[in-house]
XYZ file of C-alpha atoms in Angstrom:
605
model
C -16.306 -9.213 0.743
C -17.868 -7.148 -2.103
C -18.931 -9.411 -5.187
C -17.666 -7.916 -8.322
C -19.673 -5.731 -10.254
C -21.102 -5.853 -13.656
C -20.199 -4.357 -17.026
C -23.475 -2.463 -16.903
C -23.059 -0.781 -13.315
C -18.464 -0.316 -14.134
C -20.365 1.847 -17.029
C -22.467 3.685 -14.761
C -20.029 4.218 -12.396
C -17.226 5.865 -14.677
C -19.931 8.644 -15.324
C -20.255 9.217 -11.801
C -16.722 9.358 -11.569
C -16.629 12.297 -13.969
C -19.695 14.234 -12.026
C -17.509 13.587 -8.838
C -15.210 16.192 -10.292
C -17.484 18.771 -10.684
C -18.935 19.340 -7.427
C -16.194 20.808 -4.482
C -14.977 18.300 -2.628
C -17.206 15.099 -4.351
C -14.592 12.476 -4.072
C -14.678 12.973 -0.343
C -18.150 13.187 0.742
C -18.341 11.151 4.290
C -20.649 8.072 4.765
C -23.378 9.785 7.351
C -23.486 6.257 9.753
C -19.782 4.789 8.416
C -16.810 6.886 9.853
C -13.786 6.604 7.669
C -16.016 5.494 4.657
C -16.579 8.049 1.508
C -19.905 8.254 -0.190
C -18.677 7.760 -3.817
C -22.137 8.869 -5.729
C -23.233 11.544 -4.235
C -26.140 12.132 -6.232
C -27.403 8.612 -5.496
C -29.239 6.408 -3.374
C -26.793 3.572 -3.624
C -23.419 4.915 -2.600
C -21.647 2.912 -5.245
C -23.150 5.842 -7.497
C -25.953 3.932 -9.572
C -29.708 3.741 -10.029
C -31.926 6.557 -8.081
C -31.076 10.074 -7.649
C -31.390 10.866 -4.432
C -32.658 15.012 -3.991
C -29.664 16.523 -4.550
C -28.772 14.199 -7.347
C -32.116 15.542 -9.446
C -31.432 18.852 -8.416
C -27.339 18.676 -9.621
C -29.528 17.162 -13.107
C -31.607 20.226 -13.282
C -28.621 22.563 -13.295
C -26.806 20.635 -16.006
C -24.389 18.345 -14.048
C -22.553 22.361 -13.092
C -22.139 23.567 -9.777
C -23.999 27.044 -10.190
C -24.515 29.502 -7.855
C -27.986 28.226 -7.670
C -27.003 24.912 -6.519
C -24.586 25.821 -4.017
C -26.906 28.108 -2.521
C -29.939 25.654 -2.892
C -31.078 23.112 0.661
C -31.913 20.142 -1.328
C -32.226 17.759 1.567
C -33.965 20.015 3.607
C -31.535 19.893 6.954
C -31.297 23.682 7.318
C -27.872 23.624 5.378
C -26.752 24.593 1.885
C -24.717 22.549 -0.377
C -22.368 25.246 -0.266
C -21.782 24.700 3.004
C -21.993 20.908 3.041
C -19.502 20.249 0.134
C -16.767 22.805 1.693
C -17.750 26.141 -0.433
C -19.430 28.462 1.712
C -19.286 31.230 -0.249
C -20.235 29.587 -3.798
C -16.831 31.029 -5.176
C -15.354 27.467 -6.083
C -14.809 26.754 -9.678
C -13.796 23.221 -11.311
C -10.508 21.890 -11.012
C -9.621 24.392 -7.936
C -9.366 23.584 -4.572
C -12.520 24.491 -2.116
C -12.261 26.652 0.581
C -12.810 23.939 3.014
C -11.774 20.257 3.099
C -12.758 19.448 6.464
C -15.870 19.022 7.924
C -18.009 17.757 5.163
C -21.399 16.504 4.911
C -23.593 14.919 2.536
C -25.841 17.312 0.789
C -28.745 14.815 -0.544
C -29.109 13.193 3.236
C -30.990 15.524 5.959
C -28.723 15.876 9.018
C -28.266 14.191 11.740
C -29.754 11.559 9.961
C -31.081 9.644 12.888
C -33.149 12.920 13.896
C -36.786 12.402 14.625
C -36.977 15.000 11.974
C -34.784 13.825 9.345
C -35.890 10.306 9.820
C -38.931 11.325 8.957
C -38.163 13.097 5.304
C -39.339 11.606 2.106
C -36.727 10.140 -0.349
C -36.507 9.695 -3.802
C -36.615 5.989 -4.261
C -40.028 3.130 -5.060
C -38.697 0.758 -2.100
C -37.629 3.613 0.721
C -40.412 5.804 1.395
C -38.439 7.708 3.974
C -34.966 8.416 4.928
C -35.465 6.456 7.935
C -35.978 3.214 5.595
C -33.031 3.916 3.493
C -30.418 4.846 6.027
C -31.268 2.038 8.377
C -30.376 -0.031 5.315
C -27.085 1.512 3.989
C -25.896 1.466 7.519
C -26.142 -2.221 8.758
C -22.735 -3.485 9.168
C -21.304 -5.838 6.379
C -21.745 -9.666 7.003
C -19.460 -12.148 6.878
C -20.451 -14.954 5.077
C -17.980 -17.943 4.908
C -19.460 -21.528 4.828
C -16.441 -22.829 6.388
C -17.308 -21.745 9.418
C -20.062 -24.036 9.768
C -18.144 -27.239 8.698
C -18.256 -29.966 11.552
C -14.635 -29.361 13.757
C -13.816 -25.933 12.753
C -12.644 -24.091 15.950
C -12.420 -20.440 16.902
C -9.846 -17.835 18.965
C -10.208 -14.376 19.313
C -6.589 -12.191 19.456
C -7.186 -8.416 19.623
C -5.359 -5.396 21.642
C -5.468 -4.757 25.260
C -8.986 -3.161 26.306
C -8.771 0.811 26.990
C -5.519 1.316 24.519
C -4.871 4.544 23.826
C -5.297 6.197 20.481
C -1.952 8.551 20.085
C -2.590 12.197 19.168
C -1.172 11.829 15.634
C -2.423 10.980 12.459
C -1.186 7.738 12.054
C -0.312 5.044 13.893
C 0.639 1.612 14.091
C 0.082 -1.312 16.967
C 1.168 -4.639 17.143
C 1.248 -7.564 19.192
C 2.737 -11.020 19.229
C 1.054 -13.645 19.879
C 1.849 -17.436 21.103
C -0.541 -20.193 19.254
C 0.441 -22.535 21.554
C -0.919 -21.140 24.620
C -4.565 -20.174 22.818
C -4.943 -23.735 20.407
C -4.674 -27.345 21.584
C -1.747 -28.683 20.599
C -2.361 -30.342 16.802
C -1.574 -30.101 13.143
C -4.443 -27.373 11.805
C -5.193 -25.138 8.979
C -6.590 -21.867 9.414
C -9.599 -21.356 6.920
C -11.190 -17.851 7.879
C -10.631 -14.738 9.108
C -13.017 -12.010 10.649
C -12.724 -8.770 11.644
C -13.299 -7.821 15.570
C -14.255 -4.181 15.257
C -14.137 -1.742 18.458
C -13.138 1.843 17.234
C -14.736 2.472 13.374
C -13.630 5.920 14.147
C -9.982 4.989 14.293
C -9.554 1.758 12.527
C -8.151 1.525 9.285
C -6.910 -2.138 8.778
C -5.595 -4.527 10.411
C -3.100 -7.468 9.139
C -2.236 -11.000 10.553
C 1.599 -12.327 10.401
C 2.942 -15.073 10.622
C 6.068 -15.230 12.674
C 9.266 -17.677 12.443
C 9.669 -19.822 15.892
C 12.689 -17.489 17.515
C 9.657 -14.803 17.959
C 9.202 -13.963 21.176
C 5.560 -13.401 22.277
C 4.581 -10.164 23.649
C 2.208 -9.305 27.149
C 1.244 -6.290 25.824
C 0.702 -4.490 22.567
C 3.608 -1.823 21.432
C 4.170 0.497 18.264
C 5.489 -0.882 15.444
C 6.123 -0.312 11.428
C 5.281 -1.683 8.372
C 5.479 -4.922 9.708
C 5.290 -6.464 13.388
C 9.119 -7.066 13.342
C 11.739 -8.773 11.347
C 10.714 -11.798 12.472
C 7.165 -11.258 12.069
C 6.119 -10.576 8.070
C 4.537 -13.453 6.303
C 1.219 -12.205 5.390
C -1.619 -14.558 6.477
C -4.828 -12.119 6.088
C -5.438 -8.115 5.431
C -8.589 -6.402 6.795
C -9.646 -2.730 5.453
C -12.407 -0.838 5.252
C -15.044 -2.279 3.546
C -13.943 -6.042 4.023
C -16.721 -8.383 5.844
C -13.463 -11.185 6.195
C -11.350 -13.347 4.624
C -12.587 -17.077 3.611
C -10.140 -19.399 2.202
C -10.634 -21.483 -0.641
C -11.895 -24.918 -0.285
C -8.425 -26.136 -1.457
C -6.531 -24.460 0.899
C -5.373 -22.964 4.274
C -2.812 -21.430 6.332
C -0.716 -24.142 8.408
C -0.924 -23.582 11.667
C 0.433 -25.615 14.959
C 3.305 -28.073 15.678
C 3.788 -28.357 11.784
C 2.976 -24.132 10.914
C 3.437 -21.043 12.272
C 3.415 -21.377 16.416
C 3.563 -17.235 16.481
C 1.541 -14.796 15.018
C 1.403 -10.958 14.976
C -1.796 -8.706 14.833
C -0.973 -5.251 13.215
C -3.594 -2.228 13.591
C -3.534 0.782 12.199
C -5.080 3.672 13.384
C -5.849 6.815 11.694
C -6.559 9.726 13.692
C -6.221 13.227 11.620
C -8.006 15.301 13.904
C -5.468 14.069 16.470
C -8.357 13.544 18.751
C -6.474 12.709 22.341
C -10.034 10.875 23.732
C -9.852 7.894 21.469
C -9.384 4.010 22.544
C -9.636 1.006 20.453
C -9.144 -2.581 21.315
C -10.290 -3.993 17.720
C -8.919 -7.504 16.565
C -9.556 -10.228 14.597
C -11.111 -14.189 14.963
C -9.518 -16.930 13.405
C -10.880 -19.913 12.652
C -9.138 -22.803 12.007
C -9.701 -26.548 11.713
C -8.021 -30.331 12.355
C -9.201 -31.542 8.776
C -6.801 -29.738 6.419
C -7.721 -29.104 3.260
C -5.089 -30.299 0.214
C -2.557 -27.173 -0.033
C -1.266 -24.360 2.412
C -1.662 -20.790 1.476
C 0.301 -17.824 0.941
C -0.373 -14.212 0.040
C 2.172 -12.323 -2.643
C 2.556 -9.115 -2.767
C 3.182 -7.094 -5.903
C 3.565 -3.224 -6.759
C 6.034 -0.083 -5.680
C 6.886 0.674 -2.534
C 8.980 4.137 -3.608
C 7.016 6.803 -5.283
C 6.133 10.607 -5.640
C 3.012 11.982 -6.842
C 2.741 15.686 -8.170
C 0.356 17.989 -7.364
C -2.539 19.142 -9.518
C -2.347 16.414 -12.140
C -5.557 14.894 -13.629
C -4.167 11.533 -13.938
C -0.571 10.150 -12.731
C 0.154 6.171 -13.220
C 2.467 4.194 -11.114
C 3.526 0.660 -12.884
C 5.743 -1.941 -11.073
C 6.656 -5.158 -12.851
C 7.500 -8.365 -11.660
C 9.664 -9.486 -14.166
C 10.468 -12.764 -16.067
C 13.533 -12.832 -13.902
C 11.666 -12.565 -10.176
C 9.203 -15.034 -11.103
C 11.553 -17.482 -12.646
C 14.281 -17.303 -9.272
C 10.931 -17.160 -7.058
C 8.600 -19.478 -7.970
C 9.177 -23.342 -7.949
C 6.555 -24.474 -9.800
C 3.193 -23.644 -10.946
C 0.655 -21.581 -8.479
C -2.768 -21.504 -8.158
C -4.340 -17.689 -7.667
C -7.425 -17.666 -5.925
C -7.755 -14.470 -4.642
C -6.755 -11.066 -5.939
C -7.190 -7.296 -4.617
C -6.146 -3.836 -5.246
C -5.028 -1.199 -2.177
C -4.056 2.263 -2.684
C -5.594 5.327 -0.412
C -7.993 8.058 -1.575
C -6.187 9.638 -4.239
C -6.395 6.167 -6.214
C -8.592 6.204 -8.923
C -7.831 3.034 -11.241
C -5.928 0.017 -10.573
C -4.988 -3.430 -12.228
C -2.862 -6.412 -11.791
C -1.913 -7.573 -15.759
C -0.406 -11.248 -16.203
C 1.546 -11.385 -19.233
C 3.348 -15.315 -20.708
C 6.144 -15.348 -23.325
C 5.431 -11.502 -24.045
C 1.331 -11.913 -24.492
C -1.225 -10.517 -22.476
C -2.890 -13.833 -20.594
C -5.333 -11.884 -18.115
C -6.231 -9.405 -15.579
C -6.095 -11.057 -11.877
C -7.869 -7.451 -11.184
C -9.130 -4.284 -13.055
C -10.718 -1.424 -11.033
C -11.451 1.267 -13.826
C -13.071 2.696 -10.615
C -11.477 2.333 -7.702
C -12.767 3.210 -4.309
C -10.426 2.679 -1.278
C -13.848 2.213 0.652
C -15.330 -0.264 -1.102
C -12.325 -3.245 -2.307
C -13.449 -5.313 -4.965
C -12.086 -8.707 -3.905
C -11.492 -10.591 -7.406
C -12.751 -14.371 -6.313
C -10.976 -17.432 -8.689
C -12.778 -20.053 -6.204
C -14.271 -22.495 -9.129
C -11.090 -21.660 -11.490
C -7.583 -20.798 -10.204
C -5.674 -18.634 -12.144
C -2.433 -20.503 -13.057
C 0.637 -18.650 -12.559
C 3.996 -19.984 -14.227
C 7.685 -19.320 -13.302
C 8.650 -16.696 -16.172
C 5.618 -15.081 -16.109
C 5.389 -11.620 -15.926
C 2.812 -9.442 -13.096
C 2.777 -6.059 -13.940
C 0.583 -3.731 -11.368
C -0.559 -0.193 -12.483
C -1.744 2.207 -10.208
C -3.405 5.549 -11.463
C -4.486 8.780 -9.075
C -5.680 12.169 -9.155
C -3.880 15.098 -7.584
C -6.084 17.558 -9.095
C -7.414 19.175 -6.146
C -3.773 19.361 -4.616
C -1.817 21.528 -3.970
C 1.335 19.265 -2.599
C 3.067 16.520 -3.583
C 1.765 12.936 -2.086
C 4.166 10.557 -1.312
C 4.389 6.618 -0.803
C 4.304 5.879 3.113
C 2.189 4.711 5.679
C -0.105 7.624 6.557
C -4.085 7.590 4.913
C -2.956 10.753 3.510
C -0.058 9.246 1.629
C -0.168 6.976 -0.867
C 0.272 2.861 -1.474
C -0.125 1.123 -4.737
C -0.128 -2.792 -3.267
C -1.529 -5.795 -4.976
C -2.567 -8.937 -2.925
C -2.695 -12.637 -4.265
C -4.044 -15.307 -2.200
C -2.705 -18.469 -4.046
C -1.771 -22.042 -3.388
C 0.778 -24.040 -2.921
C 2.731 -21.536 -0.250
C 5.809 -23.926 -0.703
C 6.167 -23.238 -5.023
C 6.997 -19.426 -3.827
C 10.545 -19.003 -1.772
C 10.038 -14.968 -1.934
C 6.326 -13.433 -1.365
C 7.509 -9.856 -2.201
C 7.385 -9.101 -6.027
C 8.004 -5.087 -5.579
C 9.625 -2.362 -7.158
C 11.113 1.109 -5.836
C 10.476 3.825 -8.171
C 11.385 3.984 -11.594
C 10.408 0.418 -12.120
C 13.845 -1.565 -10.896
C 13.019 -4.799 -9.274
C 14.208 -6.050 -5.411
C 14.655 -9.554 -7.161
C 15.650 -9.545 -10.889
C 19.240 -9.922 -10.919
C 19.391 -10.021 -14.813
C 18.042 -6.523 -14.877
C 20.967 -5.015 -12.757
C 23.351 -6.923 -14.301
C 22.107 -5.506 -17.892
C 22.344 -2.446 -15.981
C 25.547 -2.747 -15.332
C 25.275 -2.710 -11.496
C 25.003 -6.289 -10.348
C 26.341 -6.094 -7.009
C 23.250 -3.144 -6.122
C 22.470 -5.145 -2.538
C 26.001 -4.715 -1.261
C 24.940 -1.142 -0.431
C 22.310 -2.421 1.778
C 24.975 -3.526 4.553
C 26.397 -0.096 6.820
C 29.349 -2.480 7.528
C 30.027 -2.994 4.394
C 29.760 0.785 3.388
C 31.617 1.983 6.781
C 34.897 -0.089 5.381
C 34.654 0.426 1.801
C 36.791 3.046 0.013
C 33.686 4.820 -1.812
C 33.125 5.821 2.034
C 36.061 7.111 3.074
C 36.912 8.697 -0.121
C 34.213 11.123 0.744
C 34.666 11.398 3.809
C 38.522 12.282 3.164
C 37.612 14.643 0.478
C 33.746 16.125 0.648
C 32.211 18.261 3.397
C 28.272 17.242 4.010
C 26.036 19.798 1.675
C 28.263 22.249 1.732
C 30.509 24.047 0.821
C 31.937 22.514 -2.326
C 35.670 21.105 -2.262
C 37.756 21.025 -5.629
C 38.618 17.694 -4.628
C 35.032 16.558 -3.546
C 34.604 17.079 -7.528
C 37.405 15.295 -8.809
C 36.782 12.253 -6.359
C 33.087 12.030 -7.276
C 33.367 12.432 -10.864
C 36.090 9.980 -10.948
C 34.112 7.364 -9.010
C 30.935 7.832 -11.305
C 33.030 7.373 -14.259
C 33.751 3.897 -12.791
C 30.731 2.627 -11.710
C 27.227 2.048 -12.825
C 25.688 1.854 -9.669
C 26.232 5.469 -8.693
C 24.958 7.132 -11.973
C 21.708 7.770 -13.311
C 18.349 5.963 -12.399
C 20.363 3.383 -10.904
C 22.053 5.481 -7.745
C 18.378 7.557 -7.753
C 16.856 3.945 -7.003
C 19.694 2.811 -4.652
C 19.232 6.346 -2.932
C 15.945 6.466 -1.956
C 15.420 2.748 -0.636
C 18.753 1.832 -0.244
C 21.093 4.290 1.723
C 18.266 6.198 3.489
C 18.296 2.639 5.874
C 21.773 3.619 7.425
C 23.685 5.803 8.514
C 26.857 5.753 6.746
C 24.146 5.103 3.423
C 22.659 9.011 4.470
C 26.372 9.954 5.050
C 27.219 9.248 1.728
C 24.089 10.963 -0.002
C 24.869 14.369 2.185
C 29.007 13.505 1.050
C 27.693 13.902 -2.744
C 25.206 16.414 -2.285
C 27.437 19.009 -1.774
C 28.794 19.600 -4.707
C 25.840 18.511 -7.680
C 26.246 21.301 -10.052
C 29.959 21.242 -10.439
C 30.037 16.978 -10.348
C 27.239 17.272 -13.475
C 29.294 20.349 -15.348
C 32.338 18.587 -14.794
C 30.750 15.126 -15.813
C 29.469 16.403 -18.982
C 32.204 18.812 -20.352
C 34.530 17.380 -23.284
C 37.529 17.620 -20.374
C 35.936 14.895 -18.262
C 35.929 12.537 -20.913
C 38.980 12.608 -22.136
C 40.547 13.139 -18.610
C 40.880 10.882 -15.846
C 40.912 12.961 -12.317
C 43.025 11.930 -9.506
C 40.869 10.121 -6.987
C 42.524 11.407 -4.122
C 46.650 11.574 -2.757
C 45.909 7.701 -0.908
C 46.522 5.218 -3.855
C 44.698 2.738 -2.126
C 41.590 4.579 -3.178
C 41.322 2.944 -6.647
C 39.663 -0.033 -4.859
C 36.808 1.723 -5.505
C 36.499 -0.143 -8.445
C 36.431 -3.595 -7.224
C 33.856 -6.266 -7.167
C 33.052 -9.885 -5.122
C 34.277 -12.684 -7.410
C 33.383 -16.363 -7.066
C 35.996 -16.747 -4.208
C 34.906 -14.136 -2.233
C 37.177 -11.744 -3.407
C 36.648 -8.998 -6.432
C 36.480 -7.968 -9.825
C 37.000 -4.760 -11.534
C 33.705 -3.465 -12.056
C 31.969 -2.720 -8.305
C 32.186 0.747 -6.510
C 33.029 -0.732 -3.034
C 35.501 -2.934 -1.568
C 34.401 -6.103 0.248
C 36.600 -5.525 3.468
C 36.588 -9.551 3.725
C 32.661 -9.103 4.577
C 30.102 -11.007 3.709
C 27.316 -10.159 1.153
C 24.195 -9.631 3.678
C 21.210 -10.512 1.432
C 18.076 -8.101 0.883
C 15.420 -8.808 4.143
C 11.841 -8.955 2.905
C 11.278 -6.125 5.979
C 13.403 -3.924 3.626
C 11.045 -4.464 0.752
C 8.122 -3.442 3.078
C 9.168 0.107 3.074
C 5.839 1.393 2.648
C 2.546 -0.801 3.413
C -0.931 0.074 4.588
């Protein structure tokens, strides 16, 4: 793990940031010796974008921080190439703020290529301590060590878990693999904690992180590895560790561990995720991870929350677009049981992330950051450490996480999903006790409406929101057939389609505004009567919003439909299980099925 940086080198790196901008391509120069790692100063020696200029770096100074003609045409490290045709503009036509000609098959313009050429090796840099290129590459590109004392304490053991050797990369951009795992078949039987984590790297070509779950004890264990989502499987999404690029490991603090054994998790799931955008069919990768885990258990077990949005859009060819998601007073006070002890935090969004923080705010008043990336590289996590001084985290306290990108050099909208080329905006918070937290997803689906505040539905008007999570539930309710007895999917457009929707908007909460747009898109896209119902009322969303908002529809009640049953649209669950007069759907004698945290995963990395 990265140490965080100073105030003096944040400084230095928000005015590389800027210079980025200004060069085609700069904010996705490749690493020469890392694959899947982005050179974030390119002018530099150091990659984080401080200190030395390397030779390209002196000669982007001499022209004025401008690409000019002059540059793009000029060979400043000396490997037979222009800049032009290293940073994607061949032809020197780009101009600021446009998109290059080519965003594919980039190279670094101040490091001679192939860098481990006799030839190259040889070339004289720019720096007092690296006389050639051969010093200073051989330096940038040893792998990351993981240093974690624990280790090394007497009785700490070690297991390896990883994927089968020879698995085949698919020929798509993303994928990812899973298997499950039983504990009690690789660890002695015993009460342990696990107090470290370290990557097992095959494929750096491929890998782009890998997670550990724990499991609950009906998991079966697998033979072999298999394809999977978000998460392993429904049984199969406690978060016990994250690995990305640019992580050495994960170390546990002194005060804590993850139970594991006859009185923790006995199954555990290994997720990797490959990414592949050349869809190269050649690729294998068998990476994994080593655990290490010990019989003297520290004071506390651990858990990992997760904060931020899992439901978002970006726009194209915006300078700056923020994402916030807030973990409200009302998720904190229902989901934590007591005081907990942060001592971990850590930002994760893909490469069109730019800033990120994770605010804490008591009784309406700023208390602190747990993290604040003014610059954020996807590359290069800054893991915030609390190791000598937890940060305490109260039930009512509010975690708000903001996200900010850059389309600018887009020319399509990015959404939230799984694939590098998407986008994630995902806080992690290693804290202790795991017991004082009963729900370890604090997330949002775009606008801001929480998963687990029910006073903010309810002051929406829409309390009964996770009854549209069950199909059942939907397949017998009246809202359902309604539409199906009066609406045609997309088209055409039914006079009675209109009159049934209006009618049921004018009763209910749920399906108007922000709050059916939220119970839309990560809500009803799960099922199959939920899509039913969104291609029902898409056929006819001109004449529903003309009709909604002349002066006759509010004076005017329309006839639902010729069934008078249909007005138990309008009912709700009461205390007894039966219902009030204020929910779109009837409850058909079923039960409420509650929100499952693998629904709240829609859209990890």
């Amino acid at each position: 793990m990265r140490s965080l940086v100073c105030l003096a080198v944040l400084q230095c790196s928000c005015a590389y940031r800027t210079y980025r901008s200004k060069i085609p391509n700069g904010d996705a120069v490749p690493y020469p010796c890392k694959p899947n790692n982005v050179w974030e100063g390119v002018g530099h020696i150091l990659d984080e974008g401080t200190g030395v200029r390397n030779w390209f770096g002196l000669d982007f100074q001499a022209a004025g921080h401008a690409w000019t003609a002059e540059l793009c045409r000029k060979d400043s490290d000396g490997d037979g190439m222009t800049n032009g045709q290293e940073l994607g503009d061949p032809d020197c036509t780009w101009k600021e703020n446009s998109i290059p000609k080519r965003t594919t098959g980039l190279s670094h313009p101040g490091i001679c290529d192939p860098w481990d050429s006799p030839s190259c090796l040889a070339k004289p840099v720019t720096h007092p301590v690296y006389k050639t290129q051969g010093d200073w590459m051989r330096e940038e590109c040893k792998a990351q060590e993981f240093v974690c004392a624990a280790k090394d304490e007497p009785g700490v053991r070690n297991f390896t878990i990883h994927l089968p050797s020879g698995s085949h990369v698919p020929q798509k951009e993303t994928t990812y693999m899973c298997q499950i795992y039983d504990l009690e078949s690789l660890i002695t039987p015993g009460d342990y904690h696990m107090i470290a984590v370290e990557p097992v790297i095959d494929n750096v070509y491929v890998l782009h992180h890998m997670v550990l779950f724990g499991c609950t004890d009906e998991e079966e264990a697998t033979n072999s590895s298999f394809e999977c989502g978000m998460v392993a499987s429904s049984n199969c999404q406690d978060f016990l560790s994250v690995w990305t690029v640019g992580l050495s490991g994960d170390c546990s603090h002194p005060s804590a561990g993850v139970r594991i054994g006859v009185n923790g998790y006995k199954r555990i799931a290994l997720q990797v995720h490959w990414n592949n955008p050349d869809k190269n069919s050649n690729w294998t990768d068998n990476s994994g991870l080593r655990l290490y885990y010990t019989p003297n258990r520290r004071t506390y077990d651990a858990g990992i929350l997760l904060t931020g949005s899992n439901s978002f859009e970006l726009p194209p060819r915006q300078a700056s677009v923020s994402v916030k998601s807030t973990c409200t007073k009302g998720c904190t006070s229902q989901s934590f049981q007591g005081p907990i002890y942060v001592t971990t935090a850590w930002n994760h969004m893909h490469y069109a992330g730019v800033q990120m923080n994770i605010q804490v705010f008591r009784n309406n008043t700023a208390l602190t950051f747990l993290t604040n990336d003014p610059v954020y590289s996807y590359d290069s996590p800054q893991v915030y450490s609390y190791t000598d001084n937890p940060v305490i985290l109260l039930p009512g306290d509010e975690i708000v996480t903001t996200c900010t990108y850059t389309t600018a050099k887009l020319d399509h909208s990015v959404l939230q999903g799984e694939a590098t080329s998407e986008e994630m905006c995902f806080g992690f918070l290693s804290y202790y006790p795991k017991e004082n937290v009963n729900n370890r997803f604090c997330l949002t689906g775009g606008p801001d409406f929480s998963f687990c505040d029910p006073t903010q539905w309810a002051d929406r008007d829409c309390p009964y929101w996770y009854y549209f999570y069950s199909a059942d539930f939907l397949k017998s309710s009246e809202l359902y057939q309604g539409l199906l007895a009066n609406c045609k999917p997309f088209t055409p457009c039914l006079q009675e389609c209109v009159q049934f929707i209006v009618q049921a908007t004018q009763y209910s909460a749920c399906l108007r505004g922000d709050n059916f747009e939220f119970i839309k898109r990560n809500i009803l896209i799960l099922t199959e009567e939920g899509r039913n119902i969104m291609a029902l009322m898409a056929s006819c969303p001109v004449q529903v919003y003309l009709a909604t908002n002349s002066a006759t529809a509010t004076s005017t009640t329309f006839p639902l439909a010729t069934d008078p049953e249909i007005n138990t649209l309008t009912t709700t669950p009461t205390d007894e299980g039966g219902m009030d007069a204020a929910h779109p759907i009837s409850a058909g004698g079923l039960m409420v099925i509650l929100v499952p945290a693998l629904v709240l995963l829609l859209g990890i990395n």
